[in-house]
Amino acid sequence: MFEARYQSFDDPRERAAAPARIAALRVELKRRGLDGFMVPRADRQQNEYLPASEERLAWLTGFTGSAGAAIVLAERAALFVDGRYTVQAAAQIDAKLFATEHLVDSPPEQWLEQNLKSGAKLGYDPWLHTSESADRLRKACATAGAELVAVEGNPIDALWRDRPAPPAGPLSLRDIKLAGESAADKLKRIQAELKKLRADVLVVSDPQNVTWAFNIRGSDVAHTPLALAFAVIPREGKPALYVAAAKLDNKTRPALEEIAALRAPDDLVRDLAQLKDKTVWLDQASAADALTRLLAGSGGKPVRGADPIGLMKAVKNHAEIEGSRAAHTRDGVAMARFLAWLAREAPAGKLTEIDAVEALESFRRDSGLLKDISFSTIAGSGPNGAIVHYRVTRVSNRTLGKNELFLVDSGAQYEDGTTDITRTVAVGTPTDEIRDRFTRVLKGHIAIATAVFPENTTGAQLDPLARTALWQAGLDFDHGTGHGVGSYLSVHEGPARISKLGTVALRRGMILSNEPGYYKTAAYGIRIENLVLVIAGPAPAGAEKPLNAFETLTLAPIDRRLIDSRLLTAKERNWIDGYHARVQEVLSPLLDAATRAWLDAATRPLGNT
Amino acid sequence: MFEARYQSFDDPRERAAAPARIAALRVELKRRGLDGFMVPRADRQQNEYLPASEERLAWLTGFTGSAGAAIVLAERAALFVDGRYTVQAAAQIDAKLFATEHLVDSPPEQWLEQNLKSGAKLGYDPWLHTSESADRLRKACATAGAELVAVEGNPIDALWRDRPAPPAGPLSLRDIKLAGESAADKLKRIQAELKKLRADVLVVSDPQNVTWAFNIRGSDVAHTPLALAFAVIPREGKPALYVAAAKLDNKTRPALEEIAALRAPDDLVRDLAQLKDKTVWLDQASAADALTRLLAGSGGKPVRGADPIGLMKAVKNHAEIEGSRAAHTRDGVAMARFLAWLAREAPAGKLTEIDAVEALESFRRDSGLLKDISFSTIAGSGPNGAIVHYRVTRVSNRTLGKNELFLVDSGAQYEDGTTDITRTVAVGTPTDEIRDRFTRVLKGHIAIATAVFPENTTGAQLDPLARTALWQAGLDFDHGTGHGVGSYLSVHEGPARISKLGTVALRRGMILSNEPGYYKTAAYGIRIENLVLVIAGPAPAGAEKPLNAFETLTLAPIDRRLIDSRLLTAKERNWIDGYHARVQEVLSPLLDAATRAWLDAATRPLGNT
């Protein structure tokens, strides 16, 4: 009945190939006079969403997580993964080939200091590292008395038979009604920023920024309509967009030619080499070290800093905000149908995580407007819910047990907006402990949803508000409270976030997630996630600073059976009741009778529990 | 009747001398082939508390604030001060000689980029800048096409007639009963840290760390018993302490010789030049760039990082904590007498800010144990209370007006502990607005005082809790919520603090201030400050993380007349009542009858207001 078209449930284990590949790499390194090589999970644009052709780390090691790196020396090798992926790495890699190290607690630099021999030469591909990353590696090599050497041509590419071709899917133009601002106007604003930065040229290396600035969308990677392309924007005059001709057609080509010189991807290096004596702004987070080296070598003046487009893109305009509201209403209908279906079917004890993923995608597809899901749905029942980045496979798939929690984190790509929502629901009767934990997570969620804060407040300043109710019980959650979300673009979008690391001030028009959680290892996971929009806050008499606040965009009931309302303040109960009343009011007219009946019950005030 | 021995009320304005001094400096720079020179407010140890011999910035410009810098070029000069000091700078300096710039918003580097001519040579004294600061200057010079040049011998010293001699006050040994740990044991722990850092040698450049590690106290600067000295601690073997022979006597010399080689201050340069091939740890926050240059030049391997002593010193041991408790009880007696006296005398409308400063110091001196005040008392009535770093002079002195607020921020140095307390009291009847603001500040204070947080929580994470009640009203305060406090040492002690910049995790045993405020420019200031100790928090059933909490050390009533208890939650009212009951219980037996009667009234429960 239901079907998932945008998500596979394969369990990728390429471990069998690893020994031969490592051995071949070692031969290749020796041939090049290298004693080791670093293999990050990265492409030339430091893009989170890699096309298959860039999955060198997975090809070499078998590890398919979304972050990691390997170092291969002649006698030993290590895979570095963060806390989210230690279990997955253990299942996917061969411990005889790789030691597994913690990416943060014992980072590659430390491992190099301890394992590189004096006089050794460590190779790195300067296209796959930022200059900051290369600087750190160089320092570690120096400490060990070794040398960091930039390779010409990645040695893995020389070994990788049947490496997939780079993606060549067509580009499309973004409708101005949805974008809210023409590419020409965006480019003018970017050029004004360049003046402020006193830079002659901006190299746009983050593909999200290219995609946004030129009002294009691509089909290069799964789940995110990124156009994988570079751009070079001079302070005055026509920008250059580096895009394969095969991605363009008779509609997109002339439209783009009006605002940019269209250049082949390979022209980038040639063009940058012409920028003698020019101050060239490179995005420190995404520009490859190869670009710094190229510019320095050809007489340009590379300056590293934050790409100003990042902040411009994060602040959504009126059309993008209206688009997001429409997307969230549409997504709320799918979520209501899904949650009602779950409430009806789960108690029989036969549903699996995969069934749920397939149903949810089908309900979204029924809108007729789903372009893709915004990431592989996380659907974790019982103990699987405690794995923060869980992705169900046919091997891990689990039946939704009675009296268990079920956590579903999912999102959609509609042309008018990207969504991201997590709901945790009870199957059967939750324990007192679970209701206590759920209610504490909810208190944190409400603290963010109702926060009022002066302009220039950062996400780092708000993050603790999501935690104090958990802290009181000696609990916490080991991830940030929220990330930025794009407008029919990346579901993880910088530069603002609500986390310890959120140093960027929140501005009106930014869309972020509000997703505190609690995870009891091997038992259950709780997360409550809505997207929120930064809006003007109240203006009380005597206020000295303009205030901001959040408007919650996501529309779906929060499981009332999991709320212990005795733990809530009157203000918190009012928030829940008000939110549920709004969900009911907006969605109810759009639902079939059965779902509407379910929603009416699911959104009634807490007082009547 | 009352007298201040540790604080002067002079209004220092040396402006008259500035034109001749600037002119002489320009001649001297020209003679040396320099086009400009940077004059930071700093000594060789980046010490907050400067002896008179190091006040080069004040000598040159007339500006006497605690932070700032000047740059003198041939044709123009600028003084850089932060927001606390713009008013003071305007009063103290000659605008014809110096442009005043904002230290943070338009920092020296930016000014240099805009004002240095291509080919110019900017001098700096590498003893008065950290390497980070020098790196920033060098980068700014490079951007302007200019060159940064390290001077040999500070040109100001060559011009400064009757420059005071460096301080030569005697050193004393800290009683082991108060220190709680012998210097020998501290040095062993420091050497163990050096092993972890894989450093051969630690240069201790922060005089607070030298003073703490060797269990000595000095008399080199006002208000803080710092011993201005360097030390060099090898990973194994005897440390060297660089101290002028004149500061030692027949008791201190042999005691120190047991744990250290005693060397003359001038030996430091010679000794460091011997550290060939050694990895030498330099404190990035206090080590002079001259030390990096010296080591690099003589074949040592300078490594910059945080001096591990900073964290060790911040975590107080049992003896230091007991000492602090005793100091706070003693200080509470003085504060109670002061506040009772103020309540009695202020309504007559004749008291001045200076009267209050003198009375408070006298009450503290009556303990017989006051060694010094811990900083110049801030006593601001009415609008003066809104100047965060106000220091009363005979010129600024103001009568405590009727129906005004009076803010008093003060502290004491007792041998067993350093105190720092702010109370804001009503003279006459406060307005509703003032009571609203005071109560919001109090809510922030209580939020910190009652916070419960997992181990590894940083001060940055707690800081927002002190602000949300103000944010609700569109208000905030423009300083951190708290700083570390030493044990009979600096009243501002790193590395932990409760502020946006507080990246260090709070550990049990740390003592910090809890001092939210609110300032209405030209009207009034509010601040409520207690010192708090980080202690073990509760251990609720099911807790997964060890919790920490704060114990409030400071004992003095908070003005009940300023509290609008309708704005407080039941929990907040309980905190105030419980705090006042403890203040009454501890102090009451130690007070004269009149003060006791006042205290009884001042500490009665809010319910009976």
PDB file of C-alpha atoms in Angstrom, chain B residues 251-375:
ATOM      1  CA  LYS B 251      62.658  34.553  56.792  1.00  0.00           C
ATOM      2  CA  THR B 252      61.382  34.469  53.230  1.00  0.00           C
ATOM      3  CA  ARG B 253      64.731  33.845  51.520  1.00  0.00           C
ATOM      4  CA  PRO B 254      65.586  30.488  53.116  1.00  0.00           C
ATOM      5  CA  ALA B 255      61.999  29.274  52.907  1.00  0.00           C
ATOM      6  CA  LEU B 256      61.824  30.019  49.185  1.00  0.00           C
ATOM      7  CA  GLU B 257      65.287  28.608  48.548  1.00  0.00           C
ATOM      8  CA  GLU B 258      64.003  25.231  49.657  1.00  0.00           C
ATOM      9  CA  ILE B 259      61.623  25.061  46.722  1.00  0.00           C
ATOM     10  CA  ALA B 260      63.186  27.319  44.096  1.00  0.00           C
ATOM     11  CA  ALA B 261      66.387  28.768  42.768  1.00  0.00           C
ATOM     12  CA  LEU B 262      66.156  32.492  43.522  1.00  0.00           C
ATOM     13  CA  ARG B 263      67.250  34.565  40.566  1.00  0.00           C
ATOM     14  CA  ALA B 264      67.362  38.279  39.913  1.00  0.00           C
ATOM     15  CA  PRO B 265      64.656  39.625  37.543  1.00  0.00           C
ATOM     16  CA  ASP B 266      67.287  40.417  34.916  1.00  0.00           C
ATOM     17  CA  ASP B 267      68.411  36.777  34.865  1.00  0.00           C
ATOM     18  CA  LEU B 268      65.182  35.740  33.147  1.00  0.00           C
ATOM     19  CA  VAL B 269      66.324  36.683  29.658  1.00  0.00           C
ATOM     20  CA  ARG B 270      69.686  35.024  30.160  1.00  0.00           C
ATOM     21  CA  ASP B 271      68.145  31.809  31.493  1.00  0.00           C
ATOM     22  CA  LEU B 272      65.546  31.516  28.734  1.00  0.00           C
ATOM     23  CA  ALA B 273      68.270  31.862  26.127  1.00  0.00           C
ATOM     24  CA  GLN B 274      69.713  28.586  27.457  1.00  0.00           C
ATOM     25  CA  LEU B 275      66.579  26.571  26.687  1.00  0.00           C
ATOM     26  CA  LYS B 276      67.780  25.245  23.344  1.00  0.00           C
ATOM     27  CA  ASP B 277      65.593  22.503  21.836  1.00  0.00           C
ATOM     28  CA  LYS B 278      63.274  22.620  24.840  1.00  0.00           C
ATOM     29  CA  THR B 279      59.520  22.828  24.387  1.00  0.00           C
ATOM     30  CA  VAL B 280      58.616  25.910  26.407  1.00  0.00           C
ATOM     31  CA  TRP B 281      55.002  26.509  27.364  1.00  0.00           C
ATOM     32  CA  LEU B 282      54.013  30.191  27.296  1.00  0.00           C
ATOM     33  CA  ASP B 283      50.734  31.480  28.669  1.00  0.00           C
ATOM     34  CA  GLN B 284      49.003  32.934  25.624  1.00  0.00           C
ATOM     35  CA  ALA B 285      47.151  35.513  27.717  1.00  0.00           C
ATOM     36  CA  SER B 286      50.078  36.963  29.656  1.00  0.00           C
ATOM     37  CA  ALA B 287      53.393  36.005  28.058  1.00  0.00           C
ATOM     38  CA  ALA B 288      55.075  38.946  26.339  1.00  0.00           C
ATOM     39  CA  ASP B 289      55.838  38.648  22.640  1.00  0.00           C
ATOM     40  CA  ALA B 290      59.440  39.379  23.680  1.00  0.00           C
ATOM     41  CA  LEU B 291      59.529  35.924  25.324  1.00  0.00           C
ATOM     42  CA  THR B 292      58.374  34.169  22.140  1.00  0.00           C
ATOM     43  CA  ARG B 293      60.948  36.086  20.127  1.00  0.00           C
ATOM     44  CA  LEU B 294      63.685  35.370  22.623  1.00  0.00           C
ATOM     45  CA  LEU B 295      62.988  31.644  22.643  1.00  0.00           C
ATOM     46  CA  ALA B 296      62.587  31.372  18.891  1.00  0.00           C
ATOM     47  CA  GLY B 297      65.827  33.271  18.449  1.00  0.00           C
ATOM     48  CA  SER B 298      67.837  31.086  20.802  1.00  0.00           C
ATOM     49  CA  GLY B 299      66.645  27.704  19.527  1.00  0.00           C
ATOM     50  CA  GLY B 300      63.911  26.996  22.062  1.00  0.00           C
ATOM     51  CA  LYS B 301      60.478  25.784  20.970  1.00  0.00           C
ATOM     52  CA  PRO B 302      57.859  28.189  22.294  1.00  0.00           C
ATOM     53  CA  VAL B 303      54.328  26.750  22.460  1.00  0.00           C
ATOM     54  CA  ARG B 304      51.446  29.050  23.352  1.00  0.00           C
ATOM     55  CA  GLY B 305      48.490  27.850  25.400  1.00  0.00           C
ATOM     56  CA  ALA B 306      46.679  28.443  28.659  1.00  0.00           C
ATOM     57  CA  ASP B 307      48.905  28.319  31.738  1.00  0.00           C
ATOM     58  CA  PRO B 308      47.636  25.215  33.597  1.00  0.00           C
ATOM     59  CA  ILE B 309      48.132  27.029  36.917  1.00  0.00           C
ATOM     60  CA  GLY B 310      45.150  29.251  36.126  1.00  0.00           C
ATOM     61  CA  LEU B 311      42.662  26.421  36.484  1.00  0.00           C
ATOM     62  CA  MET B 312      44.413  24.909  39.507  1.00  0.00           C
ATOM     63  CA  LYS B 313      44.327  28.251  41.312  1.00  0.00           C
ATOM     64  CA  ALA B 314      40.665  28.808  40.476  1.00  0.00           C
ATOM     65  CA  VAL B 315      39.601  25.595  42.208  1.00  0.00           C
ATOM     66  CA  LYS B 316      39.807  26.448  45.904  1.00  0.00           C
ATOM     67  CA  ASN B 317      40.740  23.809  48.456  1.00  0.00           C
ATOM     68  CA  HIS B 318      39.106  23.171  51.813  1.00  0.00           C
ATOM     69  CA  ALA B 319      41.274  25.673  53.711  1.00  0.00           C
ATOM     70  CA  GLU B 320      40.667  28.387  51.133  1.00  0.00           C
ATOM     71  CA  ILE B 321      36.922  27.760  51.196  1.00  0.00           C
ATOM     72  CA  GLU B 322      36.791  27.819  54.999  1.00  0.00           C
ATOM     73  CA  GLY B 323      38.887  30.992  54.906  1.00  0.00           C
ATOM     74  CA  SER B 324      36.460  32.557  52.467  1.00  0.00           C
ATOM     75  CA  ARG B 325      33.499  31.672  54.668  1.00  0.00           C
ATOM     76  CA  ALA B 326      35.183  33.316  57.676  1.00  0.00           C
ATOM     77  CA  ALA B 327      36.067  36.360  55.590  1.00  0.00           C
ATOM     78  CA  HIS B 328      32.481  36.659  54.409  1.00  0.00           C
ATOM     79  CA  THR B 329      31.084  36.468  57.927  1.00  0.00           C
ATOM     80  CA  ARG B 330      33.497  39.202  59.014  1.00  0.00           C
ATOM     81  CA  ASP B 331      32.681  41.257  55.945  1.00  0.00           C
ATOM     82  CA  GLY B 332      28.980  40.708  56.584  1.00  0.00           C
ATOM     83  CA  VAL B 333      29.334  42.329  59.996  1.00  0.00           C
ATOM     84  CA  ALA B 334      30.927  45.392  58.406  1.00  0.00           C
ATOM     85  CA  MET B 335      28.250  45.494  55.699  1.00  0.00           C
ATOM     86  CA  ALA B 336      25.442  45.202  58.258  1.00  0.00           C
ATOM     87  CA  ARG B 337      26.911  48.061  60.297  1.00  0.00           C
ATOM     88  CA  PHE B 338      27.317  50.090  57.097  1.00  0.00           C
ATOM     89  CA  LEU B 339      23.796  49.464  55.816  1.00  0.00           C
ATOM     90  CA  ALA B 340      22.289  50.172  59.267  1.00  0.00           C
ATOM     91  CA  TRP B 341      24.300  53.396  59.481  1.00  0.00           C
ATOM     92  CA  LEU B 342      23.173  54.360  55.992  1.00  0.00           C
ATOM     93  CA  ALA B 343      19.533  53.658  56.838  1.00  0.00           C
ATOM     94  CA  ARG B 344      19.895  55.895  59.889  1.00  0.00           C
ATOM     95  CA  GLU B 345      21.877  58.771  58.340  1.00  0.00           C
ATOM     96  CA  ALA B 346      20.928  58.971  54.674  1.00  0.00           C
ATOM     97  CA  PRO B 347      17.354  60.241  55.104  1.00  0.00           C
ATOM     98  CA  ALA B 348      18.689  63.491  56.620  1.00  0.00           C
ATOM     99  CA  GLY B 349      20.001  64.296  53.129  1.00  0.00           C
ATOM    100  CA  LYS B 350      23.553  65.233  54.116  1.00  0.00           C
ATOM    101  CA  LEU B 351      25.604  62.144  53.368  1.00  0.00           C
ATOM    102  CA  THR B 352      27.854  62.145  50.334  1.00  0.00           C
ATOM    103  CA  GLU B 353      29.285  59.291  48.327  1.00  0.00           C
ATOM    104  CA  ILE B 354      32.705  59.938  49.904  1.00  0.00           C
ATOM    105  CA  ASP B 355      31.174  59.816  53.396  1.00  0.00           C
ATOM    106  CA  ALA B 356      29.798  56.396  52.545  1.00  0.00           C
ATOM    107  CA  VAL B 357      33.119  55.122  51.177  1.00  0.00           C
ATOM    108  CA  GLU B 358      34.920  56.310  54.302  1.00  0.00           C
ATOM    109  CA  ALA B 359      32.353  54.794  56.638  1.00  0.00           C
ATOM    110  CA  LEU B 360      32.393  51.424  54.887  1.00  0.00           C
ATOM    111  CA  GLU B 361      36.183  51.185  54.954  1.00  0.00           C
ATOM    112  CA  SER B 362      36.174  52.176  58.619  1.00  0.00           C
ATOM    113  CA  PHE B 363      33.648  49.469  59.535  1.00  0.00           C
ATOM    114  CA  ARG B 364      35.783  46.929  57.688  1.00  0.00           C
ATOM    115  CA  ARG B 365      38.937  48.195  59.438  1.00  0.00           C
ATOM    116  CA  ASP B 366      37.208  47.788  62.807  1.00  0.00           C
ATOM    117  CA  SER B 367      37.533  44.023  62.262  1.00  0.00           C
ATOM    118  CA  GLY B 368      41.241  44.480  62.946  1.00  0.00           C
ATOM    119  CA  LEU B 369      41.960  42.122  60.060  1.00  0.00           C
ATOM    120  CA  LEU B 370      41.540  44.292  56.997  1.00  0.00           C
ATOM    121  CA  LYS B 371      44.711  44.220  54.888  1.00  0.00           C
ATOM    122  CA  ASP B 372      43.320  46.429  52.138  1.00  0.00           C
ATOM    123  CA  ILE B 373      40.128  47.012  50.228  1.00  0.00           C
ATOM    124  CA  SER B 374      39.997  44.720  47.197  1.00  0.00           C
ATOM    125  CA  PHE B 375      39.379  47.628  44.781  1.00  0.00           C
TER     126      PHE B 375
END
